């Protein structure tokens, strides 16, 4: 069970208890307490007023006390509701588990994902209800992995529906136009203690960094899912992106399993647009937006 489904089930259960408590259970306890206190008043009629009042209040508190499962449900329901609405329709936090998006995103980065940029979707089912926008080249997007939708992946949008995408000898071409790049200082990976060639690539209006490794082959070994609309050879591949799908690539080009390997991302798998780093426990200074 994924977390969104777990949260939905928890919301429904606590919401039902919250509703039943407000409409039925509380009234039953109040009615039962009134009868019990009436009998208690008769029994304590000869007791001093101060003692009678104290005993009556203690008994009343016990009679009206919510069962533990009602108390917890009523207390947590508003919190669960707010969290569910926020992560379903506004922003959702994610943690970067791999190095496929280095140097833009590092392992251990906690990021925020905008859930409404590409439209409002039905929670859990992820079915689009309201169209607000479409992914653009250069966007960093979170999506459900096509071969296992229980997993969330993050990559950069390279090809839009209908695009002809070629990646040969580690140069990217879209619709016959070579994507411009310029080389900058090499990047030192602290995890691998290895330098990689670093470039600034321009996808649409987005300038972003990519990494290439001299000793990595240009050829890609696809899975069966990727072979349909793509042609592969020893220099790379060429693909035509189907309608309603997107071609995704990691910025760490030679260390990323992406659309070159497992194929295209359908629109119904989109989760949202990543836009903000809010924490990295290994590098506390990493905070802010990215492209």
Backbone as numpy.savetxt, mean C-alpha at the origin, in Angstrom:
# Nx Ny Nz CAx CAy CAz Cx Cy Cz
-4.70 -14.39 4.37 -5.55 -13.20 4.37 -4.66 -11.95 4.37
-4.83 -11.04 3.38 -4.02 -9.84 3.36 -4.54 -8.85 4.40
-3.73 -7.82 4.64 -4.06 -6.90 5.73 -5.34 -6.13 5.46
-5.57 -5.73 4.19 -6.78 -4.97 3.86 -8.03 -5.79 4.17
-8.00 -7.07 3.82 -9.16 -7.93 4.10 -9.32 -8.13 5.60
-8.21 -8.34 6.30 -8.26 -8.49 7.76 -8.86 -7.25 8.40
-8.45 -6.07 7.92 -8.96 -4.81 8.48 -10.45 -4.67 8.19
-10.88 -5.08 7.01 -12.30 -5.00 6.67 -13.14 -5.91 7.56
-12.66 -7.13 7.77 -13.38 -8.07 8.65 -13.46 -7.51 10.07
-12.35 -6.97 10.55 -12.31 -6.38 11.89 -13.27 -5.19 11.99
-13.33 -4.39 10.93 -14.23 -3.24 10.90 -15.68 -3.70 10.96
-16.03 -4.72 10.20 -17.41 -5.22 10.17 -17.81 -5.78 11.53
-16.93 -6.58 12.13 -17.25 -7.21 13.42 -17.42 -6.15 14.51
-16.44 -5.25 14.63 -16.55 -4.23 15.68 -17.70 -3.27 15.40
-17.97 -3.01 14.11 -19.09 -2.13 13.77 -20.42 -2.74 14.14
-20.56 -4.04 13.92 -21.80 -4.72 14.30 -22.01 -4.68 15.81
-20.94 -4.95 16.55 -21.04 -4.90 18.01 -21.38 -3.49 18.47
-20.72 -2.49 17.87 -20.99 -1.07 18.21 -22.45 -0.72 17.95
-22.99 -1.19 16.82 -24.39 -0.89 16.50 -25.37 -1.61 17.41
-25.11 -2.89 17.66 -26.00 -3.65 18.54 -25.96 -3.11 19.96
-24.77 -2.69 20.39 -24.64 -2.09 21.73 -25.49 -0.84 21.84
-25.44 0.01 20.83 -26.19 1.26 20.90 -27.69 1.07 20.80
-28.13 0.05 20.05 -29.56 -0.12 19.82 -30.23 -1.08 20.80
-29.49 -2.05 21.32 -30.14 -3.11 22.10 -29.48 -3.39 23.45
-28.20 -3.76 23.42 -27.54 -4.27 24.62 -27.55 -3.26 25.76
-27.24 -1.98 25.46 -27.20 -0.97 26.52 -28.58 -0.78 27.15
-29.63 -0.79 26.34 -30.98 -0.61 26.88 -31.37 -1.79 27.76
-30.96 -2.99 27.36 -31.27 -4.16 28.19 -30.57 -4.07 29.53
-29.31 -3.65 29.53 -28.59 -3.51 30.81 -29.22 -2.44 31.67
-29.63 -1.34 31.06 -30.26 -0.26 31.83 -31.58 -0.71 32.45
-32.38 -1.48 31.67 -33.66 -1.97 32.20 -33.43 -2.95 33.34
-32.46 -3.86 33.16 -32.16 -4.84 34.21 -31.61 -4.14 35.44
-30.79 -3.11 35.22 -30.22 -2.37 36.35 -31.31 -1.64 37.13
-32.28 -1.08 36.43 -33.35 -0.36 37.10 -34.14 -1.28 38.02
-34.45 -2.49 37.55 -35.18 -3.45 38.37 -34.35 -3.87 39.58
-33.08 -4.17 39.33 -32.22 -4.61 40.44 -32.04 -3.51 41.48
-31.88 -2.28 41.04 -31.70 -1.17 41.98 -32.97 -0.88 42.76
-34.12 -1.12 42.14 -35.39 -0.93 42.86 -35.50 -1.91 44.03
-35.09 -3.16 43.75 -35.11 -4.16 44.84 -34.07 -3.81 45.90
-32.91 -3.32 45.45 -31.86 -2.96 46.40 -32.31 -1.80 47.29
-33.02 -0.83 46.74 -33.50 0.30 47.54 -34.43 -0.18 48.66
-35.24 -1.18 48.36 -36.16 -1.72 49.38 -35.36 -2.42 50.48
-34.31 -3.13 50.10 -33.50 -3.85 51.09 -32.70 -2.89 51.97
-32.31 -1.73 51.41 -31.46 -0.79 52.15 -32.25 0.38 52.75
-33.54 0.22 52.85 -34.38 1.35 53.30 -34.03 1.80 54.71
-33.50 0.90 55.52 -33.19 1.26 56.91 -31.74 1.70 57.10
-30.94 1.66 56.02 -29.52 2.03 56.11 -29.38 3.56 56.06
-28.28 4.07 56.61 -28.02 5.52 56.52 -27.94 5.96 55.05
-28.32 7.19 54.80 -28.36 7.68 53.42 -27.00 7.59 52.73
-25.93 7.96 53.43 -24.60 7.95 52.81 -24.19 6.55 52.41
-24.40 5.58 53.28 -24.03 4.20 52.97 -24.92 3.64 51.86
-26.23 3.98 51.91 -27.15 3.49 50.90 -26.76 4.02 49.51
-26.36 5.29 49.47 -25.97 5.90 48.18 -24.71 5.24 47.63
-23.74 4.99 48.53 -22.48 4.38 48.08 -22.72 2.98 47.53
-23.47 2.17 48.27 -23.75 0.80 47.83 -24.53 0.80 46.51
-25.48 1.73 46.42 -26.30 1.80 45.20 -25.46 2.15 43.97
-24.52 3.10 44.11 -23.70 3.50 42.98 -22.74 2.40 42.55
-22.19 1.68 43.55 -21.30 0.56 43.23 -22.05 -0.52 42.48
-23.27 -0.85 42.96 -24.08 -1.88 42.30 -24.47 -1.43 40.89
-24.82 -0.16 40.76 -25.23 0.36 39.46 -24.09 0.29 38.45
-22.88 0.64 38.89 -21.72 0.59 37.99 -21.45 -0.83 37.50
-21.60 -1.82 38.43 -21.38 -3.22 38.04 -22.45 -3.69 37.06
-23.68 -3.28 37.29 -24.78 -3.74 36.42 -24.70 -3.14 35.01
-24.19 -1.92 34.92 -24.13 -1.25 33.62 -22.81 -1.49 32.88
-21.87 -2.13 33.54 -20.55 -2.35 32.92 -20.69 -3.22 31.67
-20.03 -2.79 30.61 -20.06 -3.54 29.35 -19.22 -4.81 29.48
-19.66 -5.91 28.85 -18.79 -7.09 28.76 -17.49 -6.71 28.05
-16.42 -7.43 28.33 -15.11 -7.03 27.78 -15.11 -6.97 26.26
-15.80 -7.90 25.61 -15.78 -7.92 24.14 -16.56 -6.75 23.56
-17.59 -6.28 24.30 -18.33 -5.09 23.86 -17.48 -3.84 24.10
-16.84 -3.77 25.25 -16.03 -2.61 25.59 -14.90 -2.41 24.57
-14.19 -3.50 24.24 -13.08 -3.40 23.28 -13.60 -3.04 21.89
-14.70 -3.65 21.47 -15.24 -3.37 20.14 -15.68 -1.93 20.01
-16.41 -1.43 21.00 -16.89 -0.05 20.97 -15.73 0.94 21.00
-14.67 0.62 21.75 -13.52 1.51 21.86 -12.71 1.57 20.56
-12.52 0.40 19.93 -11.64 0.33 18.76 -12.34 0.61 17.44
-13.67 0.51 17.40 -14.37 0.69 16.13 -14.07 2.04 15.46
-14.15 3.18 16.17 -13.84 4.46 15.50 -12.41 4.53 14.97
-11.47 3.96 15.72 -10.06 3.96 15.29 -9.90 3.12 14.03
-10.47 1.92 14.04 -10.38 1.03 12.88 -11.04 1.66 11.67
-12.17 2.33 11.89 -12.88 2.99 10.78 -12.01 4.08 10.15
-11.37 4.90 10.97 -10.52 5.98 10.45 -9.34 5.40 9.68
-8.68 4.39 10.26 -7.53 3.76 9.59 -7.96 3.14 8.27
-9.10 2.46 8.27 -9.59 1.81 7.04 -9.87 2.84 5.95
-10.51 3.93 6.30 -10.83 4.96 5.30 -9.57 5.64 4.79
-8.63 5.92 5.68 -7.39 6.59 5.27 -6.60 5.73 4.30
-6.36 4.45 4.68 -5.51 3.61 3.84 -6.24 3.09 2.61
-7.55 3.15 2.58 -8.30 2.68 1.41 -8.47 3.77 0.37
-8.60 5.04 0.81 -8.96 6.09 -0.14 -7.98 7.26 -0.19
-7.10 7.41 0.82 -6.19 8.55 0.82 -4.74 8.13 0.66
-4.13 7.64 1.72 -2.73 7.22 1.66 -2.55 5.89 2.39
-1.58 5.13 1.91 -1.27 3.85 2.54 0.25 3.74 2.70
0.72 3.31 3.86 2.17 3.17 4.05 2.68 1.83 3.52
3.89 1.85 3.01 4.56 0.63 2.55 6.02 0.70 2.98
6.65 -0.48 3.04 8.08 -0.56 3.32 8.77 -1.21 2.12
9.89 -0.62 1.70 10.63 -1.12 0.55 11.44 -2.35 0.97
11.17 -3.53 0.37 11.84 -4.75 0.81 13.08 -5.13 0.01
13.27 -4.53 -1.19 14.36 -4.97 -2.07 15.07 -3.76 -2.66
16.14 -4.04 -3.41 16.97 -2.98 -3.98 16.62 -2.67 -5.43
15.48 -3.12 -5.92 15.17 -2.95 -7.34 14.94 -1.49 -7.73
14.64 -0.61 -6.75 14.41 0.80 -7.06 15.54 1.71 -6.59
16.67 1.13 -6.19 17.86 1.92 -5.86 18.33 2.61 -7.15
18.74 3.89 -7.10 19.00 4.72 -5.92 17.81 5.58 -5.47
16.68 5.50 -6.19 15.53 6.33 -5.81 14.99 5.93 -4.45
14.81 4.62 -4.24 14.31 4.09 -2.98 15.26 3.02 -2.48
15.57 3.09 -1.20 16.51 2.15 -0.59 15.77 1.10 0.22
16.45 -0.03 0.43 15.88 -1.07 1.27 15.63 -0.50 2.67
14.42 -0.70 3.18 14.08 -0.18 4.50 13.37 1.16 4.49
13.25 1.79 3.32 12.48 3.04 3.25 11.01 2.78 3.56
10.44 3.59 4.42 8.99 3.59 4.63 8.41 4.72 3.78
7.47 4.38 2.92 6.95 5.37 1.99 5.44 5.50 2.13
4.92 6.58 1.57 3.48 6.79 1.50 3.04 6.69 0.04
1.87 6.08 -0.15 1.33 5.88 -1.50 -0.01 6.59 -1.59
-0.15 7.46 -2.59 -1.41 8.17 -2.84 -2.41 7.20 -3.45
-3.56 7.00 -2.80 -4.53 6.00 -3.24 -5.58 6.54 -4.20
-5.63 7.88 -4.40 -6.71 8.41 -5.24 -6.21 9.06 -6.53
-4.89 9.17 -6.72 -4.36 9.80 -7.94 -4.88 9.14 -9.20
-4.93 7.80 -9.18 -5.36 7.06 -10.36 -6.83 6.63 -10.29
-7.58 7.19 -9.37 -8.99 6.85 -9.25 -9.31 6.23 -7.91
-10.57 6.33 -7.52 -11.03 5.75 -6.25 -11.45 4.31 -6.50
-10.89 3.41 -5.72 -11.13 1.98 -5.91 -11.85 1.37 -4.72
-12.63 0.34 -5.00 -13.33 -0.37 -3.95 -12.32 -1.12 -3.09
-12.33 -0.91 -1.77 -11.35 -1.60 -0.91 -11.42 -3.11 -1.07
-10.27 -3.76 -0.91 -10.09 -5.21 -0.99 -10.26 -5.71 -2.42
-11.41 -5.48 -3.05 -11.63 -5.92 -4.42 -10.79 -5.12 -5.41
-10.40 -3.90 -5.04 -9.56 -3.03 -5.86 -10.21 -2.66 -7.19
-11.51 -2.72 -7.28 -12.24 -2.36 -8.50 -12.45 -0.85 -8.55
-12.08 -0.23 -9.69 -12.16 1.22 -9.81 -13.62 1.67 -9.84
-13.95 2.63 -8.97 -15.31 3.18 -8.91 -15.39 4.55 -9.55
-14.35 5.39 -9.37 -14.33 6.74 -9.92 -13.00 6.97 -10.62
-13.04 7.37 -11.88 -11.83 7.66 -12.64 -11.36 9.08 -12.36
-10.12 9.21 -11.87 -9.58 10.54 -11.59 -8.33 10.85 -12.41
-7.60 9.84 -12.81 -6.37 10.06 -13.58 -5.76 8.73 -13.98
-4.75 8.79 -14.84 -4.07 7.60 -15.32 -2.59 7.70 -15.01
-1.91 6.57 -14.86 -0.46 6.59 -14.67 0.24 7.25 -15.85
1.30 7.97 -15.55 2.10 8.63 -16.57 3.52 8.07 -16.56
4.19 8.16 -17.69 5.58 7.70 -17.75 6.40 8.43 -16.69
7.18 7.66 -15.96 8.02 8.23 -14.91 7.43 8.12 -13.52
6.13 7.82 -13.41 5.53 7.65 -12.08 6.12 6.43 -11.38
6.31 6.55 -10.08 6.67 5.39 -9.26 5.37 4.83 -8.70
5.07 3.59 -9.05 3.74 3.04 -8.79 3.81 1.74 -8.00
2.91 1.60 -7.04 2.74 0.35 -6.31 1.59 -0.42 -6.96
1.77 -1.71 -7.12 0.75 -2.53 -7.78 0.82 -3.95 -7.23
-0.22 -4.69 -7.51 -0.25 -6.09 -7.12 0.48 -6.92 -8.17
1.41 -7.72 -7.72 2.23 -8.54 -8.61 1.33 -9.43 -9.46
1.38 -9.34 -10.78 0.45 -10.09 -11.63 0.46 -11.60 -11.40
1.62 -12.17 -11.09 1.69 -13.61 -10.91 1.27 -14.06 -9.51
1.17 -13.12 -8.57 0.71 -13.42 -7.21 0.14 -12.14 -6.61
-1.15 -11.86 -6.84 -1.74 -10.59 -6.40 -1.70 -10.34 -4.89
-1.32 -11.34 -4.11 -1.20 -11.10 -2.67 0.05 -10.31 -2.33
0.97 -10.15 -3.31 2.21 -9.42 -3.11 2.12 -8.04 -3.74
2.64 -7.03 -3.04 2.71 -5.67 -3.58 4.12 -5.43 -4.11
4.19 -4.92 -5.34 5.47 -4.55 -5.96 5.49 -3.04 -6.18
6.71 -2.50 -6.33 6.86 -1.09 -6.66 7.90 -0.97 -7.77
7.54 -0.29 -8.85 8.43 -0.05 -9.98 8.07 1.29 -10.59
8.79 1.65 -11.66 8.53 2.91 -12.36 7.77 2.62 -13.65
6.78 3.46 -13.95 6.01 3.32 -15.19 6.88 3.74 -16.36
7.08 2.82 -17.30 7.89 3.10 -18.48 7.02 3.13 -19.74
6.14 2.13 -19.90 5.31 2.04 -21.07 3.83 2.15 -20.75
3.12 2.98 -21.53 1.67 3.14 -21.37 0.94 2.24 -22.36
-0.38 2.08 -22.19 -1.13 1.24 -23.13 -0.91 1.66 -24.59
-0.55 0.70 -25.43 -0.31 0.96 -26.84 1.11 1.32 -27.20
1.97 1.59 -26.20 3.36 1.95 -26.47 4.15 0.78 -27.03
5.15 1.12 -27.86 6.15 0.14 -28.30 7.41 0.42 -27.50
7.76 -0.50 -26.62 8.90 -0.34 -25.72 10.02 -1.28 -26.15
11.20 -0.74 -26.35 12.38 -1.55 -26.67 13.46 -1.28 -25.63
14.09 -2.35 -25.21 15.22 -2.24 -24.28 16.34 -3.12 -24.83
17.24 -2.51 -25.59 18.31 -3.25 -26.26 19.65 -2.64 -25.89
20.56 -3.52 -25.54 21.90 -3.10 -25.12 21.81 -2.03 -24.02
20.78 -2.22 -23.17 20.57 -1.38 -21.98 20.22 0.07 -22.33
19.68 0.27 -23.53 19.15 1.58 -23.91 17.66 1.45 -24.14
16.92 2.38 -23.58 15.46 2.34 -23.62 14.94 3.21 -24.76
14.04 2.64 -25.57 13.40 3.36 -26.66 11.89 3.19 -26.53
11.16 4.29 -26.64 9.69 4.25 -26.54 9.11 4.87 -27.80
8.31 4.08 -28.51 7.67 4.53 -29.75 8.68 5.12 -30.73
9.82 4.45 -30.83 10.85 4.86 -31.77 11.74 5.97 -31.32
11.50 6.56 -30.15 12.31 7.65 -29.62 13.20 7.14 -28.49
14.50 7.34 -28.65 15.44 6.93 -27.61 15.25 7.82 -26.38
15.09 7.20 -25.24 14.92 7.96 -23.99 16.26 8.57 -23.61
16.31 9.90 -23.44 17.60 10.55 -23.16 18.14 10.20 -21.77
19.45 9.99 -21.72 20.14 9.74 -20.46 21.46 10.52 -20.47
21.93 10.84 -19.28 23.27 11.44 -19.17 23.96 10.83 -17.96
25.22 10.51 -18.13 25.96 9.84 -17.06 26.41 10.85 -16.02
26.33 10.43 -14.74 26.81 11.25 -13.63 27.77 10.40 -12.80
28.09 10.83 -11.60 29.03 10.09 -10.76 28.52 8.68 -10.47
29.45 7.73 -10.35 29.08 6.36 -10.03 28.42 6.28 -8.66
27.61 5.24 -8.49 26.88 5.03 -7.24 27.53 3.89 -6.47
27.80 4.12 -5.19 28.38 3.09 -4.33 27.28 2.46 -3.50
27.08 1.15 -3.72 26.11 0.42 -2.92 26.74 0.04 -1.59
26.15 0.51 -0.49 26.69 0.19 0.82 26.44 -1.26 1.20
25.37 -1.85 0.65 25.07 -3.25 0.95 26.06 -4.18 0.27
26.35 -3.90 -1.01 27.20 -4.79 -1.81 28.64 -4.32 -1.88
28.90 -3.07 -1.41 30.23 -2.47 -1.51 30.74 -2.57 -2.94
29.93 -2.05 -3.85 30.23 -2.14 -5.27 29.76 -0.87 -5.97
30.54 -0.40 -6.93 30.16 0.77 -7.71 29.32 0.35 -8.91
28.32 1.17 -9.23 27.52 0.97 -10.44 27.49 2.29 -11.20
27.40 2.18 -12.53 27.27 3.39 -13.34 25.90 4.02 -13.10
25.91 5.33 -12.87 24.67 6.04 -12.56 24.36 7.04 -13.68
23.08 7.06 -14.07 22.64 7.96 -15.14 21.40 8.73 -14.68
21.18 9.88 -15.28 19.92 10.61 -15.14 19.11 10.32 -16.40
17.97 9.69 -16.22 17.09 9.34 -17.34 15.86 10.25 -17.31
15.39 10.65 -18.49 14.22 11.51 -18.58 13.07 10.74 -19.21
12.07 10.44 -18.40 10.85 9.77 -18.87 9.71 10.78 -18.83
9.26 11.21 -19.99 8.24 12.26 -20.00 8.80 13.52 -19.40
8.20 13.98 -18.31 8.67 15.19 -17.62 9.47 14.87 -16.37
9.77 13.59 -16.16 10.41 13.16 -14.91 11.88 12.82 -15.15
12.77 13.53 -14.47 14.19 13.18 -14.44 14.44 12.32 -13.20
15.04 11.17 -13.40 15.30 10.27 -12.27 16.58 9.50 -12.52
17.12 8.94 -11.45 18.38 8.21 -11.55 18.14 6.73 -11.84
19.03 6.15 -12.63 19.04 4.70 -12.86 20.46 4.19 -12.66
20.58 2.90 -12.41 21.89 2.26 -12.26 22.06 1.17 -13.31
23.28 1.06 -13.85 23.62 0.01 -14.79 24.95 -0.61 -14.36
25.08 -1.91 -14.57 26.30 -2.61 -14.21 26.96 -3.16 -15.46
28.26 -2.90 -15.62 28.97 -3.29 -16.84 28.99 -4.79 -17.06
29.07 -5.56 -15.97 29.24 -7.00 -16.13 27.91 -7.76 -16.23
26.78 -7.06 -16.17 25.48 -7.72 -16.27 25.08 -7.83 -17.73
24.52 -8.96 -18.16 24.13 -9.13 -19.57 22.93 -8.28 -19.93
22.81 -7.96 -21.22 21.66 -7.20 -21.70 20.45 -8.10 -21.91
20.69 -9.38 -22.13 19.60 -10.31 -22.38 18.76 -10.53 -21.13
17.47 -10.81 -21.35 16.52 -11.05 -20.26 15.89 -12.42 -20.46
15.76 -13.18 -19.37 15.10 -14.48 -19.43 13.67 -14.32 -18.93
12.70 -14.36 -19.84 11.32 -14.11 -19.43 10.64 -15.35 -18.87
9.60 -15.13 -18.09 8.71 -16.22 -17.71 7.66 -16.37 -18.80
6.85 -17.41 -18.70 5.83 -17.65 -19.72 4.86 -16.49 -19.82
4.60 -15.82 -18.69 3.62 -14.73 -18.68 4.07 -13.54 -19.52
5.39 -13.36 -19.69 5.89 -12.17 -20.38 6.05 -12.37 -21.88
5.94 -13.57 -22.35 6.34 -13.87 -23.72 5.31 -13.47 -24.78
4.08 -13.19 -24.40 3.02 -12.98 -25.38 3.21 -11.83 -26.33
3.44 -10.62 -25.83 3.53 -9.43 -26.67 4.96 -8.94 -26.84
5.94 -9.75 -26.55 7.34 -9.32 -26.57 8.19 -10.24 -27.44
9.23 -9.65 -28.03 10.24 -10.40 -28.76 11.56 -10.26 -28.03
12.22 -11.38 -27.78 13.46 -11.38 -27.02 14.62 -11.85 -27.89
15.80 -11.28 -27.66 17.03 -11.80 -28.26 18.19 -11.51 -27.32
19.41 -11.77 -27.79 20.58 -11.62 -26.91 20.86 -10.17 -26.54
20.26 -9.21 -27.27 20.49 -7.79 -26.99 19.44 -7.18 -26.07
18.33 -7.90 -25.86 17.28 -7.34 -25.02 15.91 -7.76 -25.50
14.99 -6.82 -25.60 13.61 -7.16 -25.94 12.89 -5.98 -26.55
11.76 -6.28 -27.20 10.86 -5.26 -27.72 9.44 -5.72 -27.43
8.62 -4.84 -26.86 7.27 -5.21 -26.44 6.26 -4.16 -26.90
5.07 -4.61 -27.22 3.93 -3.72 -27.45 3.00 -3.86 -26.26
2.77 -2.75 -25.57 1.98 -2.80 -24.34 0.49 -2.92 -24.70
-0.20 -3.95 -24.19 -1.63 -4.10 -24.49 -2.46 -2.98 -23.86
-3.64 -2.77 -24.40 -4.56 -1.79 -23.81 -4.91 -2.19 -22.37
-4.99 -1.21 -21.51 -5.34 -1.48 -20.12 -4.20 -2.06 -19.31
-2.97 -1.98 -19.84 -1.80 -2.53 -19.15 -0.65 -1.52 -19.16
0.37 -1.79 -18.31 1.51 -0.90 -18.19 2.80 -1.71 -18.13
3.86 -1.12 -18.69 5.18 -1.75 -18.68 6.00 -1.08 -17.59
6.45 -1.87 -16.62 7.12 -1.35 -15.43 8.58 -1.79 -15.40
9.46 -0.91 -14.91 10.88 -1.27 -14.75 11.40 -0.68 -13.44
12.36 -1.38 -12.85 13.03 -0.85 -11.67 14.15 0.08 -12.08
14.49 1.04 -11.21 15.58 1.97 -11.50 16.94 1.29 -11.43
17.03 0.25 -10.65 18.27 -0.56 -10.57 18.17 -1.62 -11.68
18.41 -1.19 -12.91 18.02 -1.93 -14.10 18.55 -3.36 -14.15
19.74 -3.59 -13.67 20.32 -4.93 -13.76 20.07 -5.77 -12.51
19.27 -5.24 -11.59 18.93 -5.98 -10.37 17.44 -5.81 -10.06
16.63 -5.96 -11.10 15.19 -5.77 -10.94 14.44 -6.81 -11.76
13.53 -7.51 -11.08 12.59 -8.40 -11.77 11.34 -7.57 -12.05
11.10 -7.28 -13.32 10.01 -6.38 -13.68 9.31 -6.84 -14.94
8.70 -5.92 -15.68 7.92 -6.31 -16.85 8.76 -6.99 -17.92
10.06 -6.77 -17.91 10.93 -7.49 -18.85 10.89 -8.99 -18.59
10.64 -9.36 -17.35 10.69 -10.78 -16.95 9.30 -11.39 -16.89
8.35 -10.74 -16.21 7.05 -11.36 -15.94 5.87 -10.68 -16.63
6.13 -9.69 -17.48 5.04 -9.15 -18.29 4.44 -7.85 -17.78
3.26 -7.55 -18.25 2.62 -6.26 -18.04 1.74 -6.24 -16.79
1.50 -5.03 -16.29 0.65 -4.84 -15.11 -0.72 -4.36 -15.56
-1.78 -5.13 -15.31 -3.13 -4.68 -15.69 -3.60 -3.55 -14.79
-4.49 -2.73 -15.33 -5.00 -1.57 -14.59 -5.64 -1.98 -13.26
-6.31 -3.14 -13.24 -7.00 -3.55 -12.01 -6.04 -3.93 -10.89
-4.74 -4.04 -11.19 -3.74 -4.37 -10.16 -3.11 -3.14 -9.53
-3.44 -1.96 -10.03 -2.82 -0.74 -9.52 -3.28 -0.45 -8.09
-2.33 -0.10 -7.24 -2.62 0.28 -5.85 -2.57 1.79 -5.69
-1.52 2.43 -6.21 -1.43 3.87 -6.08 -0.06 4.40 -6.47
0.10 5.71 -6.38 1.35 6.38 -6.75 2.18 6.68 -5.51
3.41 6.16 -5.48 4.32 6.43 -4.37 4.87 7.85 -4.49
4.94 8.57 -3.35 5.34 9.97 -3.47 6.17 10.50 -2.31
6.31 9.77 -1.20 6.94 10.38 -0.03 7.65 9.32 0.80
8.89 9.62 1.20 9.64 8.80 2.17 9.48 9.45 3.53
8.99 8.67 4.50 8.79 9.28 5.82 9.69 8.69 6.91
10.42 7.59 6.57 11.31 7.02 7.59 12.20 5.96 6.96
13.44 5.91 7.44 14.33 4.78 7.19 15.17 4.63 8.44
14.99 3.53 9.13 15.65 3.35 10.42 17.17 3.24 10.28
17.65 2.89 9.09 19.09 2.80 8.87 19.69 4.14 8.47
18.87 5.03 7.90 19.33 6.36 7.51 18.23 7.36 7.91
18.34 7.88 9.11 17.27 8.71 9.66 17.09 10.02 8.90
18.07 10.40 8.10 17.95 11.64 7.35 17.12 11.52 6.09
16.71 10.30 5.72 15.91 10.12 4.51 14.45 10.47 4.82
14.06 11.63 4.29 12.71 12.14 4.55 12.36 13.11 3.45
11.21 12.92 2.82 10.77 13.87 1.82 10.24 13.21 0.57
9.82 14.03 -0.38 9.24 13.54 -1.62 10.33 13.07 -2.57
9.93 12.34 -3.60 10.87 11.85 -4.60 10.15 11.74 -5.93
10.95 11.56 -7.00 10.37 11.39 -8.34 10.97 10.15 -8.99
